[in-house]
Coordinates of C-alpha atoms in Angstrom, one line a residue:
Chain A
X213 CA -8.1 39.4 80.2
X214 CA -4.7 37.3 79.5
X215 CA -6.0 34.6 77.3
X216 CA -3.3 31.5 77.0
X217 CA -4.5 29.2 74.3
X218 CA -3.5 25.6 73.7
X219 CA -4.5 24.7 69.8
X220 CA -3.4 21.3 70.1
X221 CA -0.1 20.3 67.2
X222 CA -2.1 20.7 64.3
X223 CA -5.1 23.4 63.4
X224 CA -7.5 20.8 63.5
X225 CA -6.2 19.8 67.1
X226 CA -8.5 23.4 67.9
X227 CA -10.7 23.0 70.1
X228 CA -14.2 25.3 70.7
X229 CA -13.4 27.1 73.8
X230 CA -10.1 28.1 71.8
X231 CA -11.9 29.4 69.0
X232 CA -14.5 31.2 71.0
X233 CA -11.7 32.8 73.4
X234 CA -9.6 34.0 70.0
X235 CA -12.9 35.5 68.4
X236 CA -13.5 37.3 71.3
X237 CA -9.5 39.0 71.7
X238 CA -9.0 42.1 70.1
X239 CA -5.1 41.1 70.3
X240 CA -4.0 37.7 69.4
X241 CA 0.1 36.6 69.6
X242 CA 0.7 33.4 68.4
X243 CA 3.9 31.8 70.0
X244 CA 6.5 31.0 67.5
X245 CA 9.3 31.0 70.1
X246 CA 8.6 28.3 72.7
X247 CA 7.4 25.9 69.7
X248 CA 8.0 24.6 66.4
X249 CA 5.9 26.7 64.0
X250 CA 5.5 25.7 60.2
X251 CA 4.4 28.2 57.5
X252 CA 1.4 26.1 56.5
X253 CA -0.1 26.0 59.5
X254 CA -0.7 29.6 60.3
X255 CA -2.9 30.2 57.6
X256 CA -4.8 27.3 58.2
X257 CA -5.0 28.0 61.9
X258 CA -5.6 31.8 61.5
X259 CA -8.5 30.2 58.2
X260 CA -10.8 27.8 61.3
X261 CA -10.4 30.5 64.1
X262 CA -11.6 33.3 61.9
X263 CA -8.3 35.6 63.3
X264 CA -5.2 37.5 61.8
X265 CA -2.4 36.4 64.3
X266 CA 0.6 38.1 64.9
X267 CA 4.1 36.5 65.7
X268 CA 5.5 36.6 68.9
X269 CA 9.3 36.0 69.6
X270 CA 11.6 35.7 72.8
X271 CA 11.2 39.7 73.1
X272 CA 7.4 39.9 73.3
X273 CA 6.4 37.0 75.5
X274 CA 9.3 37.7 77.9
X275 CA 10.7 40.7 77.7
X276 CA 8.1 41.8 77.0
X277 CA 5.8 40.5 79.4
X278 CA 5.3 43.4 82.0
X279 CA 3.9 45.1 79.2
X280 CA 2.0 42.7 77.1
X281 CA 0.1 41.8 80.7
X282 CA -0.4 45.7 80.5
X283 CA -2.6 45.8 77.2
X284 CA -5.1 42.7 78.9
X285 CA -6.0 44.9 81.7
X286 CA -7.3 46.9 79.2
X287 CA -8.5 44.7 76.8
X288 CA -8.7 40.9 75.8
X289 CA -5.5 40.0 74.3
X290 CA -4.6 35.9 73.2
X291 CA -1.0 34.5 73.8
X292 CA -1.7 31.4 71.1
X293 CA 0.7 28.4 71.2
X294 CA 0.8 25.0 68.9
X295 CA 0.3 22.0 72.2
X296 CA -0.5 23.2 75.3
X297 CA 0.0 26.3 76.0
X298 CA 1.7 25.6 80.0
X299 CA 3.4 23.1 78.9
X300 CA 6.6 26.1 78.5
X301 CA 8.1 28.1 81.7
X302 CA 7.9 30.9 79.6
X303 CA 3.7 31.3 80.3
X304 CA 3.4 30.3 83.6
X305 CA 6.1 33.5 84.4
X306 CA 3.5 35.2 81.8
X307 CA 0.3 34.0 83.7
X308 CA 2.6 34.6 87.8
X309 CA 3.2 38.4 86.6
X310 CA 0.1 39.1 85.1
X311 CA -1.3 37.9 89.1
X312 CA 1.3 39.8 90.5
X313 CA -0.4 42.9 88.8
X314 CA -4.2 41.9 89.0
X315 CA -4.7 41.4 86.4
X316 CA -7.1 38.2 85.1
X317 CA -6.0 35.1 82.7
X318 CA -7.4 32.1 81.8
X319 CA -5.4 29.4 80.2
X320 CA -7.4 27.2 77.7
X321 CA -5.6 23.7 77.1
X322 CA -4.7 22.0 73.8
X323 CA -3.7 18.3 72.9
X324 CA -0.2 18.2 74.0
X325 CA 2.7 16.1 72.6
X326 CA 3.2 14.9 76.1
X327 CA 0.1 12.7 75.6
X328 CA -0.4 12.3 72.0
X329 CA 2.5 10.2 71.6
X330 CA 2.1 7.0 74.2
X331 CA -1.6 7.2 72.9
X332 CA -0.4 7.0 69.1
X333 CA 1.6 4.3 70.2
X334 CA 0.2 2.2 72.3
X335 CA 1.9 2.7 75.3
X336 CA 0.8 2.7 79.0
X337 CA 0.7 6.6 80.1
X338 CA 1.3 5.5 83.5
X339 CA 5.0 4.0 82.4
X340 CA 6.3 7.0 81.0
X341 CA 9.2 8.3 83.6
X342 CA 10.0 12.0 83.4
X343 CA 10.2 13.5 80.1
X344 CA 13.5 13.8 78.7
X345 CA 14.8 16.7 76.1
X346 CA 18.1 16.5 74.2
X347 CA 19.9 20.2 74.4
X348 CA 21.2 21.6 71.4
X349 CA 25.2 21.3 73.3
X350 CA 24.6 17.8 74.1
X351 CA 27.6 16.9 73.9
X352 CA 28.6 18.9 77.1
X353 CA 27.4 16.6 79.3
X354 CA 25.8 13.5 79.8
X355 CA 22.3 14.6 81.8
X356 CA 20.3 14.2 79.4
X357 CA 21.3 10.5 78.6
X358 CA 21.5 9.7 82.3
X359 CA 17.5 10.7 83.1
X360 CA 17.3 8.2 80.3
X361 CA 19.0 5.5 81.8
X362 CA 17.7 6.4 85.5
X363 CA 13.7 5.6 84.0
X364 CA 15.5 2.2 82.1
X365 CA 16.4 1.4 85.4
X366 CA 13.1 1.5 86.9
X367 CA 12.2 0.2 84.0
X368 CA 9.7 2.6 82.6
X369 CA 9.6 4.3 79.3
X370 CA 10.9 8.1 78.3
X371 CA 9.5 10.7 75.8
X372 CA 12.6 12.0 74.4
X373 CA 12.1 15.4 72.7
X374 CA 14.1 17.1 71.1
X375 CA 15.8 20.7 71.4
X376 CA 14.3 23.6 69.5
X377 CA 16.7 26.4 69.7
X378 CA 18.3 27.5 66.8
X379 CA 16.5 25.0 64.4
X380 CA 14.4 21.8 65.1
X381 CA 16.7 19.1 66.1
X382 CA 16.2 15.2 63.9
X383 CA 15.6 11.9 65.2
X384 CA 18.8 11.3 63.6
X385 CA 20.7 13.7 65.4
X386 CA 18.8 13.2 68.9
X387 CA 19.9 9.5 68.0
X388 CA 23.8 10.7 67.5
X389 CA 23.9 12.6 71.4
X390 CA 22.2 8.7 72.7
X391 CA 24.8 6.6 71.1
X392 CA 27.7 8.9 71.6
X393 CA 27.1 8.4 75.2
X394 CA 26.4 5.1 75.4
X395 CA 29.6 4.3 73.7
X396 CA 31.5 6.7 75.7
X397 CA 29.6 5.4 78.8
X398 CA 30.2 1.8 77.5
X399 CA 26.0 0.8 77.5
X400 CA 23.9 -0.7 74.2
X401 CA 21.1 0.1 72.8
X402 CA 18.0 -1.7 72.3
X403 CA 15.2 -0.9 69.8
X404 CA 13.7 2.7 70.3
X405 CA 10.6 4.7 68.5
X406 CA 11.5 7.4 66.4
X407 CA 8.1 9.9 65.8
X408 CA 8.4 12.5 63.0
X409 CA 5.4 15.4 62.4
X410 CA 2.9 14.0 65.2
X411 CA -0.3 14.7 64.4
X412 CA 0.1 15.9 60.8
X413 CA -1.1 14.4 57.8
X414 CA 2.0 13.0 57.2
X415 CA 3.4 11.4 60.2
X416 CA 6.0 8.6 60.3
X417 CA 6.5 6.5 63.0
X418 CA 9.1 3.5 63.1
X419 CA 10.2 1.4 65.6
X420 CA 13.7 -0.5 65.5
X421 CA 17.2 0.0 66.6
X422 CA 18.8 3.3 65.9
X423 CA 21.1 2.1 63.2
X424 CA 17.5 1.1 61.2
X425 CA 16.1 4.6 62.0
X426 CA 19.3 6.5 61.4
X427 CA 19.2 4.7 57.8
X428 CA 15.2 5.9 57.5
X429 CA 13.8 8.3 55.9
X430 CA 12.0 10.9 57.8
X431 CA 9.7 13.6 56.8
X432 CA 11.3 17.3 58.1
X433 CA 11.0 18.2 61.8
X434 CA 9.1 18.2 64.3
X435 CA 10.6 15.3 65.3
X436 CA 10.4 13.4 68.9
X437 CA 11.7 9.6 70.5
X438 CA 11.0 7.2 72.6
X439 CA 12.9 4.7 74.9
X440 CA 10.7 2.1 75.8
X441 CA 11.6 0.6 79.1
X442 CA 9.8 -2.9 79.9
X443 CA 7.4 -3.6 77.3
X444 CA 3.7 -5.2 78.8
X445 CA 2.7 -7.8 75.8
X446 CA -0.4 -5.6 74.6
X447 CA 2.5 -3.1 74.5
X448 CA 4.9 -5.1 72.6
X449 CA 2.5 -5.3 69.8
X450 CA 1.2 -2.3 69.7
X451 CA 4.7 -1.4 68.4
X452 CA 4.5 -4.3 66.3
X453 CA 2.3 -2.0 64.0
X454 CA 5.5 0.5 63.5
X455 CA 8.0 -1.5 62.5
X456 CA 10.0 -0.7 59.5
X457 CA 9.2 -2.0 56.3
X458 CA 5.8 -3.8 58.2
X459 CA 3.4 -0.7 56.6
Chain B
X1460 CA -13.7 2.9 59.8
X1461 CA -13.3 2.8 64.1
X1462 CA -13.2 6.4 65.4
X1463 CA -11.1 6.2 68.2
X1464 CA -12.7 10.0 69.8
X1465 CA -11.3 11.8 72.5
X1466 CA -13.6 15.3 73.6
X1467 CA -11.7 16.5 76.6
X1468 CA -12.3 16.8 80.0
X1469 CA -15.5 18.7 79.5
X1470 CA -17.4 19.1 76.3
X1471 CA -15.8 23.1 75.0
X1472 CA -12.4 21.1 74.9
X1473 CA -14.2 19.0 71.8
X1474 CA -11.4 19.2 68.8
X1475 CA -12.9 20.2 65.0
X1476 CA -11.2 16.9 64.5
X1477 CA -13.6 15.1 66.6
X1478 CA -16.5 17.2 65.9
X1479 CA -16.2 16.1 61.7
X1480 CA -15.6 12.2 62.9
X1481 CA -18.1 12.5 65.2
X1482 CA -20.5 13.5 62.0
X1483 CA -19.6 11.3 59.9
X1484 CA -20.4 8.7 62.2
X1485 CA -23.6 6.1 61.3
X1486 CA -23.0 4.7 65.1
X1487 CA -21.5 6.8 68.0
X1488 CA -20.9 5.3 71.4
X1489 CA -20.1 7.3 74.4
X1490 CA -17.3 5.5 76.4
X1491 CA -19.2 5.4 80.4
X1492 CA -16.9 2.7 81.6
X1493 CA -13.1 4.1 81.7
X1494 CA -14.4 7.4 83.0
X1495 CA -16.1 8.7 84.7
X1496 CA -19.0 11.0 82.7
X1497 CA -21.6 13.1 84.1
X1498 CA -25.0 13.1 83.3
X1499 CA -25.3 17.5 82.4
X1500 CA -22.1 16.5 80.4
X1501 CA -23.7 14.3 77.8
X1502 CA -26.2 16.4 76.9
X1503 CA -24.1 19.4 76.2
X1504 CA -21.9 17.3 74.1
X1505 CA -24.1 16.1 72.1
X1506 CA -25.5 19.4 71.0
X1507 CA -22.3 20.1 70.7
X1508 CA -21.5 17.6 67.9
X1509 CA -25.1 17.0 66.6
X1510 CA -26.0 13.4 67.3
X1511 CA -27.3 11.0 70.1
X1512 CA -24.4 8.5 71.4
X1513 CA -25.3 5.2 73.0
X1514 CA -24.0 4.9 76.4
X1515 CA -21.3 1.8 76.0
X1516 CA -20.5 -0.3 79.5
X1517 CA -17.9 -2.5 79.5
X1518 CA -20.1 -5.2 77.8
X1519 CA -20.2 -3.3 74.7
X1520 CA -16.0 -2.2 75.0
X1521 CA -14.6 -5.3 75.7
X1522 CA -17.0 -8.5 75.9
X1523 CA -18.5 -7.2 72.6
X1524 CA -15.2 -5.4 71.2
X1525 CA -15.0 -8.5 68.2
X1526 CA -18.2 -7.3 67.3
X1527 CA -18.0 -4.2 67.1
X1528 CA -14.8 -4.3 65.0
X1529 CA -17.2 -6.0 62.7
X1530 CA -19.7 -3.7 62.2
X1531 CA -16.7 -1.0 61.4
X1532 CA -15.8 -2.4 58.8
X1533 CA -18.8 -2.0 57.0
X1534 CA -19.5 1.6 58.7
X1535 CA -18.5 4.4 60.6
X1536 CA -18.7 3.9 64.1
X1537 CA -16.8 6.5 67.0
X1538 CA -16.4 5.7 70.3
X1539 CA -15.8 8.6 71.7
X1540 CA -14.2 9.1 75.1
X1541 CA -13.9 12.3 77.5
X1542 CA -10.7 13.3 78.0
X1543 CA -7.6 11.1 75.5
X1544 CA -9.1 7.8 73.6
X1545 CA -6.0 5.7 74.6
X1546 CA -5.1 6.7 77.8
X1547 CA -7.3 3.7 78.7
X1548 CA -5.5 -0.4 78.0
X1549 CA -9.2 -0.8 77.0
X1550 CA -8.9 1.5 73.7
X1551 CA -5.5 -0.1 73.0
X1552 CA -6.8 -3.4 73.5
X1553 CA -9.6 -2.2 70.5
X1554 CA -7.4 -1.0 68.0
X1555 CA -5.5 -4.5 68.6
X1556 CA -8.8 -6.7 67.1
X1557 CA -9.0 -3.9 64.8
X1558 CA -5.6 -4.7 63.2
X1559 CA -6.2 -8.8 63.6
X1560 CA -9.0 -8.3 61.6
X1561 CA -7.4 -5.8 58.8
X1562 CA -10.7 -3.1 59.9
X1563 CA -9.2 0.6 60.1
X1564 CA -9.3 2.6 62.8
X1565 CA -8.7 6.2 63.8
X1566 CA -6.9 7.7 66.5
X1567 CA -8.5 11.1 67.3
X1568 CA -6.8 13.0 70.8
X1569 CA -8.3 14.8 72.9
X1570 CA -7.3 17.4 76.3
X1571 CA -6.0 14.9 78.6
X1572 CA -6.0 15.3 82.2
X1573 CA -2.2 14.3 82.5
X1574 CA -1.6 17.4 80.9
X1575 CA -4.2 19.5 81.9
X1576 CA -3.1 19.1 85.8
X1577 CA 0.7 19.5 85.3
X1578 CA 0.1 22.9 83.0
X1579 CA -3.2 24.4 85.4
X1580 CA -0.8 24.1 88.1
X1581 CA 1.9 26.1 87.3
X1582 CA 4.6 22.3 86.9
X1583 CA 7.2 21.7 84.8
X1584 CA 6.0 19.1 83.0
X1585 CA 8.9 17.0 82.6
X1586 CA 9.6 16.7 86.8
X1587 CA 6.9 14.5 86.9
X1588 CA 7.7 10.5 87.4
X1589 CA 4.9 8.1 86.8
X1590 CA 1.8 8.5 87.5
X1591 CA -0.2 6.3 90.3
X1592 CA -3.8 5.5 91.0
X1593 CA -5.3 4.3 93.9
X1594 CA -7.3 1.4 94.2
X1595 CA -10.3 1.2 95.9
X1596 CA -8.7 -1.8 97.4
X1597 CA -6.4 0.8 98.8
X1598 CA -5.6 -1.1 102.4
X1599 CA -4.3 -4.5 100.5
X1600 CA -0.9 -3.3 99.4
X1601 CA 1.1 -0.4 100.0
X1602 CA 2.4 -0.4 96.2
X1603 CA 1.0 2.5 94.8
X1604 CA 2.0 4.9 97.8
X1605 CA 5.7 3.3 97.2
X1606 CA 5.8 4.5 93.8
X1607 CA 4.7 8.0 95.0
X1608 CA 7.5 7.7 97.2
X1609 CA 10.1 6.3 94.8
X1610 CA 8.9 10.1 92.7
X1611 CA 9.5 11.5 95.9
X1612 CA 12.7 10.3 96.7
X1613 CA 13.9 11.3 92.5
X1614 CA 12.4 14.8 94.0
X1615 CA 9.8 14.4 91.4
X1616 CA 5.7 15.3 90.9
X1617 CA 3.0 12.7 91.2
X1618 CA 0.0 13.1 89.3
X1619 CA -2.5 11.0 91.9
X1620 CA -5.0 9.7 90.0
X1621 CA -8.3 7.6 92.1
X1622 CA -9.9 4.5 91.4
X1623 CA -13.5 4.9 89.5
X1624 CA -14.8 1.7 89.9
X1625 CA -17.5 1.5 91.5
X1626 CA -18.0 5.0 92.3
X1627 CA -15.3 8.1 91.4
X1628 CA -13.3 7.8 94.9
X1629 CA -12.6 11.4 96.5
X1630 CA -9.8 13.8 97.5
X1631 CA -10.7 13.2 101.3
X1632 CA -10.7 9.4 100.5
X1633 CA -7.5 9.2 98.4
X1634 CA -6.0 11.4 101.2
X1635 CA -6.7 8.9 104.1
X1636 CA -5.4 5.8 101.6
X1637 CA -2.3 7.9 101.6
X1638 CA -2.2 8.8 105.2
X1639 CA -3.0 5.2 106.7
X1640 CA 0.1 3.9 104.9
X1641 CA 2.0 7.1 105.8
X1642 CA 1.5 5.8 109.4
X1643 CA 1.8 2.7 109.1
X1644 CA 5.0 3.3 107.0
X1645 CA 6.5 5.7 109.2
X1646 CA 6.6 8.7 107.2
X1647 CA 5.3 12.0 107.3
X1648 CA 3.2 14.1 104.9
X1649 CA 4.1 17.8 103.2
X1650 CA 2.0 19.9 101.5
X1651 CA -0.3 18.5 98.5
X1652 CA -2.8 20.0 96.3
X1653 CA -6.2 19.0 95.6
X1654 CA -7.8 19.5 92.3
X1655 CA -11.6 19.0 92.0
X1656 CA -13.3 19.2 88.6
X1657 CA -10.3 19.5 86.6
X1658 CA -11.6 21.9 83.6
X1659 CA -15.1 22.4 85.0
X1660 CA -16.6 25.3 85.5
X1661 CA -16.8 24.5 89.2
X1662 CA -13.1 23.4 89.1
X1663 CA -11.8 23.7 92.8
X1664 CA -8.4 23.3 93.9
X1665 CA -6.6 23.8 97.2
X1666 CA -2.5 23.2 98.3
X1667 CA -1.8 22.7 101.6
X1668 CA -1.5 19.9 104.7
X1669 CA -3.6 16.5 103.9
X1670 CA -5.7 18.1 107.8
X1671 CA -6.5 21.0 105.7
X1672 CA -7.5 19.5 102.8
X1673 CA -9.4 17.0 104.4
X1674 CA -11.3 19.9 106.3
X1675 CA -12.4 21.6 102.8
X1676 CA -15.7 21.6 101.2
X1677 CA -15.0 19.9 97.7
X1678 CA -17.1 19.9 94.8
X1679 CA -18.1 16.0 93.4
X1680 CA -16.4 13.7 91.5
X1681 CA -13.5 13.9 89.5
X1682 CA -11.4 14.3 91.6
X1683 CA -7.7 14.0 91.3
X1684 CA -4.4 14.7 94.0
X1685 CA -0.8 16.3 93.0
X1686 CA 2.2 15.4 95.3
X1687 CA 4.5 17.7 94.7
X1688 CA 8.4 17.0 95.1
X1689 CA 11.2 19.3 94.8
X1690 CA 9.8 22.6 93.9
X1691 CA 11.6 25.2 91.7
X1692 CA 10.9 28.8 93.3
X1693 CA 8.6 29.9 90.5
X1694 CA 6.3 26.1 90.8
X1695 CA 6.3 27.1 94.4
X1696 CA 5.0 31.0 93.8
X1697 CA 2.3 29.0 91.0
X1698 CA 0.9 26.9 93.9
X1699 CA 0.8 30.0 96.3
X1700 CA -2.5 30.7 94.1
X1701 CA -4.4 27.8 95.6
X1702 CA -3.5 28.1 99.1
X1703 CA -6.7 28.1 101.2
X1704 CA -8.1 31.0 102.2
X1705 CA -6.0 33.1 100.1
X1706 CA -8.6 32.8 96.5

């Protein structure tokens, strides 16, 4: 059996089901490819789960998918991911490979940044339009920017994720990308929200104009940005918590 | 301190952080107002968390919000919710009341149906437009229907939640609502997905035309529906698992 196990944003988010799945498996791989993983978190996770984990890069999870699935035919193998395991396309592909080969697999869900951020900010989940990722090569094309604008046009909020390609992008870099295209295409920006280290003990959230957020001292990534659409008074009040200098 | 604790869709989804928060609290309320709760799940949850829970209806969580917050000033109080605790507006209001009164609160996230369903189906999260709820009084106005159409127009998927007002609505009732407005407004329906008892041992998922889903035997609610937009070949393949009669 192949277990696709999500452990949430930080080791304390691990679920009872995830602990049991990991304990059951003979081989446990930790995905360090689709999600940015911090060194200190791995040790904590291993302690909580009671198991050493091998780090799995792209060559194991994508190029080695067939091999991994064959191994799961004989014994219990877990692929462990921070966040939710099927939020990444790589792992959906893995489940399809397993099915083609007639190998069973199981989805063990985890707390995801996709739910955590709207909840943490006190924003209405149903008012979020599609999630956008700012690519590392953001200067090439404004498609990510146009998607945010599309949500705004419909008064919807946008969760903006930042590419983790060759080193996680920061809020400041993300805002530079947004401002670059805003200037080029002649549009201004209202207030946005910077979310650093969602769910971590040193989480930091600031609601303000891009210029204010760019002057803010941020802890290291993971970072994300929320571009609010039309705010309900309760949402406005909830975001008021995160105005700089207020707390 | 007021703890807003999510425990996921089923008791096995409870996180380490949630267990610890519940154990720490002197008073533990289980929200049976914003989320449909099943009898058998409560006992299981109490066993895992090691604590008896009082059931909290609207009069405690909304009308009694000020009182609840005052109590949390003196001692640790938990409001426990299946799913994620801040996906419901009621609990966001509770955090605002706490802040106005200067009482601390903490968000303890849980696995939510909002992440679980797209992942379980193998659909791309970023391609979901806004989440829609079919209201009990669906015959009054087509606004929920127009929102789904709006997502479809942009080729986006829709997670359709079903009102839990006076008894959770079923997939069949939800489809009746969709078909009613489709007929009135002169549009057809392509294939949709019915998801019954997401995350439960008797979870049942079927992908097919509304007529097929209406002839399907479903376990009891919670139910939801997904209306797919433009499918990527990998998504189409993933949904193929859920074609009726295939497994």
